[in-house]
Short mmCIF file of C-alpha atoms and ligand atoms in Angstrom, two decimals:
data_model
loop_
_atom_site.label_atom_id
_atom_site.label_comp_id
_atom_site.label_asym_id
_atom_site.label_seq_id
_atom_site.Cartn_x
_atom_site.Cartn_y
_atom_site.Cartn_z
CA MET A 886 29.54 154.09 -120.94
CA GLU A 887 26.84 152.09 -118.66
CA TYR A 888 27.40 150.69 -115.37
CA ILE A 889 26.15 147.65 -113.59
CA THR A 890 26.10 149.51 -110.35
CA GLY A 891 23.02 151.61 -111.58
CA MET A 892 20.99 148.58 -112.64
CA THR A 893 18.62 146.33 -110.74
CA GLY A 894 18.70 142.58 -111.64
CA ASP A 895 15.67 143.38 -114.15
CA ALA A 896 17.31 146.26 -115.53
CA ALA A 897 20.68 144.30 -116.35
CA ARG A 898 18.53 141.40 -117.84
CA ARG A 899 16.80 144.19 -120.13
CA TYR A 900 20.24 145.65 -120.89
CA MET A 901 21.76 142.55 -121.97
CA GLU A 902 18.94 141.74 -124.15
CA LEU A 903 19.13 144.99 -125.96
CA ALA A 904 22.89 144.29 -126.53
CA GLY A 905 21.87 141.21 -128.02
CA HIS A 906 22.95 138.72 -125.44
CA ARG A 907 20.64 136.43 -123.50
CA ALA A 908 18.85 137.89 -120.54
CA PHE A 909 20.45 135.61 -117.96
CA ARG A 910 23.76 137.18 -118.57
CA GLY A 911 22.47 140.31 -116.74
CA SER A 912 21.72 138.17 -113.63
CA GLN A 913 25.23 136.88 -113.83
CA ALA A 914 26.70 140.33 -114.23
CA VAL A 915 24.69 141.47 -111.11
CA THR A 916 25.57 138.54 -108.91
CA ALA A 917 29.07 138.76 -109.87
CA VAL A 918 29.13 142.54 -108.97
CA TRP A 919 26.95 142.51 -105.63
CA LYS A 920 27.59 139.14 -104.32
CA ASN A 921 31.19 138.47 -105.26
CA HIS A 922 32.28 142.07 -105.49
CA VAL A 923 34.04 141.63 -108.93
CA ARG A 924 35.01 145.17 -110.04
CA ASP A 925 35.96 144.49 -113.66
CA LEU A 926 34.07 142.41 -116.34
CA ALA A 927 36.92 140.82 -117.20
CA GLY A 928 36.67 139.11 -113.89
CA VAL A 929 33.02 137.81 -114.46
CA THR A 930 34.30 134.25 -115.26
CA THR A 931 30.82 132.96 -116.26
CA PHE A 932 30.80 135.09 -119.29
CA PRO A 933 32.47 133.72 -122.70
CA LYS A 934 35.66 135.58 -123.64
CA SER A 935 34.14 136.96 -126.76
CA MET A 936 31.36 138.48 -124.49
CA ARG A 937 33.80 140.02 -122.29
CA GLN A 938 35.50 141.59 -125.22
CA ALA A 939 32.17 142.87 -126.82
CA LEU A 940 31.14 144.62 -123.64
CA SER A 941 34.67 146.13 -122.88
CA GLY A 942 34.54 149.87 -123.41
CA VAL A 943 30.63 149.99 -123.35
CA LEU A 944 29.75 148.54 -119.89
CA ALA A 945 31.48 148.75 -116.59
CA VAL A 946 31.00 147.75 -113.17
CA SER A 947 31.44 151.14 -111.18
CA PRO A 948 32.03 154.46 -112.37
CA LEU A 949 33.89 155.31 -108.94
CA PHE A 950 37.60 155.36 -108.13
CA LEU A 951 38.71 155.19 -104.74
CA ARG A 952 41.17 158.05 -104.08
CA GLN A 953 41.47 158.11 -100.38
CA GLU A 954 40.42 156.17 -97.29
CA ARG A 955 40.64 157.43 -93.64
CA LEU A 956 39.92 155.62 -90.56
CA SER A 957 38.65 157.24 -87.27
CA VAL A 958 39.64 156.08 -83.86
CA ASP A 959 35.91 154.96 -83.44
CA GLY A 960 35.84 152.72 -86.38
CA THR A 961 34.15 155.14 -88.91
CA ALA A 962 35.83 155.17 -92.41
CA LYS A 963 35.58 157.85 -94.79
CA TYR A 964 36.18 157.38 -98.47
CA LEU A 965 36.92 160.03 -101.13
CA PHE A 966 35.86 158.74 -104.74
CA ALA A 967 36.39 160.36 -108.19
CA CYS A 968 33.78 160.28 -110.77
CA PRO A 969 34.40 159.73 -114.38
CA ASP A 970 34.56 163.57 -114.95
CA GLY A 971 36.94 164.08 -112.03
CA GLU A 972 34.36 165.45 -109.53
CA THR A 973 34.85 164.05 -106.19
CA ILE A 974 32.35 162.87 -103.68
CA GLU A 975 32.75 161.60 -100.22
CA SER A 976 31.10 158.47 -98.47
CA VAL A 977 31.06 157.18 -95.02
CA ARG A 978 30.84 153.61 -93.21
CA ILE A 979 29.61 154.07 -89.68
CA PRO A 980 29.73 150.75 -87.47
CA SER A 981 27.79 151.11 -84.24
CA ALA A 982 27.66 149.23 -80.88
CA ASP A 983 24.46 147.63 -81.54
CA GLY A 984 25.96 145.80 -84.47
CA ARG A 985 24.54 148.14 -87.19
CA VAL A 986 26.94 149.03 -89.95
CA THR A 987 25.47 152.08 -91.75
CA GLY A 988 26.65 153.44 -95.08
CA CYS A 989 26.04 157.27 -95.67
CA VAL A 990 26.11 158.00 -99.27
CA SER A 991 26.16 161.41 -101.42
CA SER A 992 23.64 162.42 -103.94
CA GLN A 993 25.32 165.51 -105.52
CA THR A 994 28.74 166.59 -105.75
CA GLY A 995 28.03 169.82 -103.69
CA CYS A 996 24.88 171.58 -102.60
CA PRO A 997 23.24 174.84 -103.88
CA LEU A 998 21.24 175.11 -100.43
CA GLY A 999 23.96 176.91 -98.42
CA CYS A 1000 22.92 175.93 -95.10
CA VAL A 1001 25.38 178.28 -93.12
CA PHE A 1002 26.51 175.29 -90.70
CA CYS A 1003 27.36 172.69 -93.27
CA ALA A 1004 30.78 172.18 -95.22
CA THR A 1005 29.06 170.85 -98.24
CA GLY A 1006 26.82 173.86 -98.33
CA LEU A 1007 29.80 176.37 -97.80
CA SER A 1008 31.65 174.60 -100.77
CA GLY A 1009 29.03 175.55 -103.09
CA PRO A 1010 26.83 173.98 -105.44
CA GLY A 1011 27.70 170.87 -107.79
CA ARG A 1012 26.19 168.65 -110.21
CA ASN A 1013 23.63 165.74 -109.54
CA LEU A 1014 25.26 162.19 -109.31
CA SER A 1015 23.87 159.36 -111.59
CA PRO A 1016 22.02 156.29 -110.13
CA ALA A 1017 25.14 154.26 -110.92
CA GLU A 1018 27.17 156.89 -108.90
CA ILE A 1019 24.74 156.88 -106.12
CA ALA A 1020 24.23 152.90 -105.76
CA GLY A 1021 28.02 152.68 -106.83
CA GLN A 1022 29.15 154.28 -103.35
CA VAL A 1023 27.24 151.39 -101.70
CA PHE A 1024 28.98 148.97 -103.82
CA GLU A 1025 32.42 150.45 -103.06
CA LEU A 1026 31.70 150.58 -99.44
CA LEU A 1027 30.67 146.72 -99.31
CA ALA A 1028 33.72 145.90 -101.47
CA ALA A 1029 36.15 147.86 -99.37
CA GLY A 1030 34.58 147.16 -95.93
CA GLY A 1031 32.22 144.41 -95.97
CA PRO A 1032 28.36 143.99 -95.16
CA LEU A 1033 26.18 147.10 -94.55
CA THR A 1034 23.11 146.92 -92.50
CA ASN A 1035 21.67 150.45 -93.21
CA ILE A 1036 22.03 153.21 -95.78
CA VAL A 1037 21.50 156.75 -95.29
CA PHE A 1038 21.02 159.21 -98.03
CA MET A 1039 22.91 161.76 -95.54
CA GLY A 1040 26.23 162.62 -97.32
CA MET A 1041 26.79 165.56 -99.59
CA GLY A 1042 24.08 167.34 -101.51
CA GLU A 1043 20.22 167.42 -101.14
CA PRO A 1044 18.42 164.28 -102.35
CA LEU A 1045 15.14 166.08 -103.19
CA LEU A 1046 16.99 168.12 -105.81
CA ASN A 1047 18.07 164.89 -107.48
CA LEU A 1048 15.09 162.72 -106.58
CA ASP A 1049 14.96 160.66 -109.67
CA ALA A 1050 18.40 159.21 -109.53
CA VAL A 1051 18.06 158.75 -105.86
CA LEU A 1052 15.20 156.65 -106.21
CA ASP A 1053 16.68 154.71 -108.96
CA ALA A 1054 19.55 154.04 -106.92
CA PHE A 1055 17.16 153.18 -103.97
CA ARG A 1056 15.81 150.46 -106.08
CA VAL A 1057 19.18 148.90 -106.70
CA ILE A 1058 20.06 149.09 -102.99
CA HIS A 1059 16.73 147.43 -102.33
CA ASP A 1060 16.69 144.75 -104.84
CA GLY A 1061 17.63 141.56 -103.45
CA ALA A 1062 19.66 140.79 -106.58
CA CYS A 1063 21.76 143.61 -105.77
CA ALA A 1064 22.75 144.94 -102.15
CA GLY A 1065 19.38 143.70 -100.91
CA ILE A 1066 18.86 146.16 -97.93
CA GLY A 1067 15.48 146.62 -96.59
CA ARG A 1068 13.13 149.57 -97.17
CA ARG A 1069 12.84 150.34 -93.72
CA ARG A 1070 16.70 150.30 -93.40
CA VAL A 1071 17.12 152.84 -96.09
CA THR A 1072 16.74 156.66 -94.90
CA LEU A 1073 16.38 159.72 -97.18
CA SER A 1074 17.63 162.98 -95.20
CA THR A 1075 16.34 166.11 -96.47
CA VAL A 1076 16.54 169.89 -95.78
CA GLY A 1077 12.77 169.97 -96.30
CA ILE A 1078 11.57 171.18 -99.54
CA PRO A 1079 7.70 170.67 -99.80
CA ALA A 1080 7.46 170.25 -103.49
CA GLY A 1081 9.98 167.64 -103.22
CA LEU A 1082 8.39 165.94 -100.27
CA GLU A 1083 5.27 165.87 -102.33
CA LYS A 1084 6.69 164.35 -105.34
CA LEU A 1085 8.39 161.83 -103.22
CA ARG A 1086 5.21 160.99 -101.56
CA LEU A 1087 3.44 160.48 -105.18
CA SER A 1088 6.27 158.31 -106.24
CA GLY A 1089 4.81 155.47 -104.08
CA GLU A 1090 8.29 154.44 -102.75
CA ALA A 1091 8.37 153.81 -99.08
CA LEU A 1092 11.69 154.53 -97.52
CA ARG A 1093 12.53 156.30 -94.29
CA LEU A 1094 12.50 160.05 -94.29
CA ALA A 1095 14.40 162.11 -92.06
CA VAL A 1096 13.80 165.95 -92.33
CA SER A 1097 16.52 168.48 -91.39
CA LEU A 1098 14.32 170.90 -89.81
CA HIS A 1099 16.76 172.86 -87.46
CA SER A 1100 13.97 175.31 -85.92
CA ALA A 1101 10.37 175.60 -85.93
CA VAL A 1102 10.84 179.34 -85.74
CA ALA A 1103 10.61 180.80 -89.25
CA GLU A 1104 13.08 183.65 -88.88
CA THR A 1105 15.68 181.08 -87.42
CA ARG A 1106 15.04 178.46 -89.90
CA LYS A 1107 15.42 180.96 -92.60
CA ARG A 1108 18.88 182.39 -91.07
CA LEU A 1109 20.28 178.66 -90.94
CA VAL A 1110 18.67 177.47 -94.37
CA PRO A 1111 18.87 180.48 -96.67
CA GLY A 1112 18.22 178.19 -99.69
CA VAL A 1113 14.55 177.04 -98.83
CA ALA A 1114 11.68 179.59 -98.76
CA ALA A 1115 9.18 177.56 -97.17
CA ALA A 1116 7.92 177.82 -93.51
CA PRO A 1117 8.64 175.36 -90.93
CA SER A 1118 4.94 174.68 -90.61
CA GLU A 1119 4.63 173.91 -94.34
CA ILE A 1120 7.67 171.70 -94.32
CA VAL A 1121 6.29 169.76 -91.34
CA SER A 1122 2.85 169.26 -93.16
CA ALA A 1123 4.61 167.77 -96.29
CA ALA A 1124 6.61 165.53 -94.22
CA MET A 1125 3.79 164.29 -92.28
CA ALA A 1126 1.91 163.57 -95.24
CA TYR A 1127 4.57 161.54 -96.89
CA GLY A 1128 4.64 159.71 -93.52
CA ARG A 1129 0.68 158.83 -93.85
CA THR A 1130 1.12 157.60 -97.22
CA SER A 1131 4.35 155.56 -96.68
CA ARG A 1132 3.17 154.55 -93.15
CA LEU A 1133 6.59 155.21 -91.97
CA ARG A 1134 7.35 157.35 -88.88
CA VAL A 1135 9.11 160.35 -89.99
CA THR A 1136 12.11 161.83 -88.10
CA PHE A 1137 13.01 165.49 -87.58
CA GLU A 1138 16.66 166.41 -87.27
CA CYS A 1139 17.88 169.66 -85.48
CA VAL A 1140 21.27 170.46 -85.48
CA LEU A 1141 21.97 172.73 -82.43
CA MET A 1142 24.08 175.53 -82.40
CA ASP A 1143 25.36 177.62 -79.22
CA SER A 1144 23.08 180.51 -78.61
CA LEU A 1145 21.31 180.24 -81.97
CA ASN A 1146 18.46 177.58 -81.88
CA ASP A 1147 19.48 175.74 -78.51
CA ASP A 1148 17.38 177.88 -76.05
CA ARG A 1149 14.00 177.22 -74.18
CA PHE A 1150 12.18 179.46 -76.55
CA HIS A 1151 13.28 177.13 -79.64
CA ALA A 1152 12.51 174.13 -77.82
CA GLN A 1153 9.01 175.12 -76.69
CA ALA A 1154 8.28 176.47 -80.64
CA LEU A 1155 9.42 172.96 -81.76
CA ALA A 1156 7.21 171.20 -78.94
CA SER A 1157 4.28 173.13 -80.20
CA MET A 1158 4.76 172.28 -83.74
CA LEU A 1159 5.41 168.45 -83.09
CA GLU A 1160 3.40 167.79 -80.01
CA HIS A 1161 0.37 166.07 -81.63
CA ALA A 1162 2.62 164.37 -84.45
CA ASP A 1163 3.68 160.89 -84.56
CA THR A 1164 7.55 161.52 -84.89
CA ARG A 1165 10.91 161.44 -83.39
CA VAL A 1166 13.54 164.09 -83.04
CA ASN A 1167 17.17 163.72 -83.45
CA LEU A 1168 19.17 166.41 -81.78
CA ILE A 1169 22.64 166.62 -83.30
CA PRO A 1170 25.16 168.97 -81.43
CA TYR A 1171 26.73 171.08 -84.24
CA ASN A 1172 30.13 169.39 -85.45
CA PRO A 1173 32.67 172.04 -86.20
CA VAL A 1174 33.35 173.00 -89.65
CA SER A 1175 36.53 175.20 -90.47
CA GLY A 1176 35.51 178.65 -91.85
CA SER A 1177 32.19 178.58 -89.99
CA PRO A 1178 31.87 180.62 -86.80
CA PHE A 1179 29.27 178.38 -84.91
CA ARG A 1180 29.89 176.62 -81.71
CA SER A 1181 28.34 173.44 -80.25
CA PRO A 1182 26.17 174.15 -77.12
CA PRO A 1183 27.31 172.96 -73.95
CA ALA A 1184 26.31 169.20 -73.32
CA ASP A 1185 23.56 170.48 -70.36
CA ARG A 1186 21.85 172.83 -72.91
CA VAL A 1187 21.50 169.93 -75.16
CA ARG A 1188 19.86 167.71 -72.69
CA ALA A 1189 17.74 170.68 -71.35
CA PHE A 1190 16.39 170.82 -74.97
CA ARG A 1191 15.66 167.09 -75.12
CA ASP A 1192 14.13 167.29 -71.55
CA ALA A 1193 11.82 170.29 -72.54
CA LEU A 1194 10.63 168.44 -75.77
CA ALA A 1195 10.06 164.91 -73.80
CA ALA A 1196 7.92 167.05 -71.15
CA ARG A 1197 5.61 167.81 -73.87
CA GLY A 1198 5.54 164.38 -75.13
CA VAL A 1199 7.91 164.80 -78.09
CA LYS A 1200 10.40 161.76 -78.16
CA ALA A 1201 13.71 163.13 -78.81
CA THR A 1202 17.35 161.42 -78.87
CA ILE A 1203 20.59 163.16 -78.79
CA ARG A 1204 22.62 161.79 -81.76
CA VAL A 1205 26.33 161.00 -80.56
CA GLY A 1206 28.91 162.16 -83.25
CA PHE A 1207 31.36 159.89 -84.79
CA GLY A 1208 34.16 160.36 -87.20
CA ALA A 1209 34.85 164.05 -86.07
CA ASP A 1210 38.50 163.25 -86.05
CA ILE A 1211 38.51 162.48 -89.78
CA GLU A 1212 35.98 165.04 -90.69
CA ALA A 1213 33.18 162.34 -91.56
CA ALA A 1214 30.46 163.51 -89.19
CA CYS A 1215 27.32 165.14 -90.19
CA GLY A 1216 27.83 168.23 -92.17
CA GLN A 1217 31.76 167.83 -92.66
CA LEU A 1218 31.72 166.38 -95.96
CA ARG A 1219 33.10 168.27 -99.00
CA SER A 1220 34.66 167.20 -102.24
CA ARG A 1221 38.35 167.44 -101.29
CA SER A 1222 40.75 165.11 -99.91
CA GLY A 1223 42.35 165.92 -96.32
N1 SAH B 1582 21.04 167.87 -97.60
C1 SAH B 1582 20.46 166.73 -96.75
C2 SAH B 1582 21.20 165.53 -96.50
C3 SAH B 1582 22.72 165.86 -96.34
S1 SAH B 1582 23.21 166.85 -94.66
C4 SAH B 1582 19.95 167.37 -95.35
O1 SAH B 1582 20.26 168.70 -95.26
O2 SAH B 1582 19.22 166.93 -94.44
C5 SAH B 1582 22.97 165.46 -93.61
C6 SAH B 1582 22.60 165.99 -92.20
O3 SAH B 1582 23.90 166.65 -91.71
C7 SAH B 1582 21.47 167.21 -92.20
O4 SAH B 1582 20.71 166.83 -91.04
C8 SAH B 1582 22.44 168.49 -91.68
O5 SAH B 1582 21.62 169.14 -91.19
C9 SAH B 1582 23.57 167.63 -90.95
N2 SAH B 1582 24.61 168.81 -90.69
C10 SAH B 1582 25.30 169.50 -91.59
N3 SAH B 1582 26.05 170.48 -91.16
C11 SAH B 1582 26.14 169.91 -90.00
C12 SAH B 1582 27.05 170.20 -88.88
N4 SAH B 1582 28.07 171.12 -89.08
N5 SAH B 1582 27.07 169.62 -87.66
C13 SAH B 1582 26.08 168.59 -87.55
N6 SAH B 1582 25.34 168.29 -88.39
C14 SAH B 1582 25.52 168.96 -89.70
FE1 SF4 B 1583 22.78 171.14 -98.51
FE2 SF4 B 1583 22.05 169.40 -96.58
FE3 SF4 B 1583 24.42 170.82 -96.36
FE4 SF4 B 1583 21.98 172.12 -96.27
S1 SF4 B 1583 22.65 170.81 -94.72
S2 SF4 B 1583 23.87 172.69 -97.24
S3 SF4 B 1583 20.73 170.90 -97.66
S4 SF4 B 1583 23.80 169.18 -97.78
#
């Protein structure tokens, strides 16, 4: 089965031609799906009946089935989807006070990297999602909840381990015939794998990059992110090289955990590594994950960390949590309902 959510406008036209139809049928399909949120080809009324019959069982709109939807008190909504093989994934819609509405999508059904503080990592590796399953999440979020202004590849999984599919999905998300979301409004969040960052740089695609560094101290990073051997300095160099090529400012993220990476020593190490780089740091106080022993630092320690960075010229913001009551916050996604 092929899915329209995995096709750009051009790809859908090519698909139709190869299937023996006129190319403009591809444009009609893409318009019906992305602009009118038709979820069944039977609903593409611009297609002749014979054509709808010919395509049935061969081409479908989206590979995802909505299993569960949960709404947070702060307006965040979390969706659990089933894939055609029964694997499940989560996606999140996050409205913010400034009018932005961000869709957070998964790239894998689990994650092999095993970061010790992350629910996805704790639940183990999964498989790569297809472009249709990744862009399909955007389609489902639009159909279920209305327009999105921004997309983050920040759900379950590590996007750089499934980069070809993530970039294919990005092209669909960006295409004006499809979701039409601007490059600068799409962010790929990665744990930071130098070879993957180099591959992204060489792809020539320019989307925003956020690197989950967590610590500039090699031993601390190794303890928190056991799945990646590279030293923090190597990761920062590879990320900054991407920033220069794409001409987009790179962001570094640090999940701060009580007494692990939240003290002055860690703040100074991070400042030393980033003080001459054109970058920003997002500090994310740890969100509780069941089965994990960590705690969030006291708020004054998070502020002190930010101020220590700022004092050395490193711009840092504290990311406020959202959706924690429905386990939709960063690091709380896993492939089960609840
Ligand atoms: N694999 C990618 C993207 C998915 S994780 C990555 O690691 O960047 C998305 C973000 O959630 C990352 O910044 C990650 O560090 C953060 N995160 C994971 N667990 C968390 C937790 N328990 N509390 C707060 N943030 C968490
Ligand atoms: Fe994987 Fe990212 Fe979670 Fe680490 S934080 S286990 S890389 S999803």
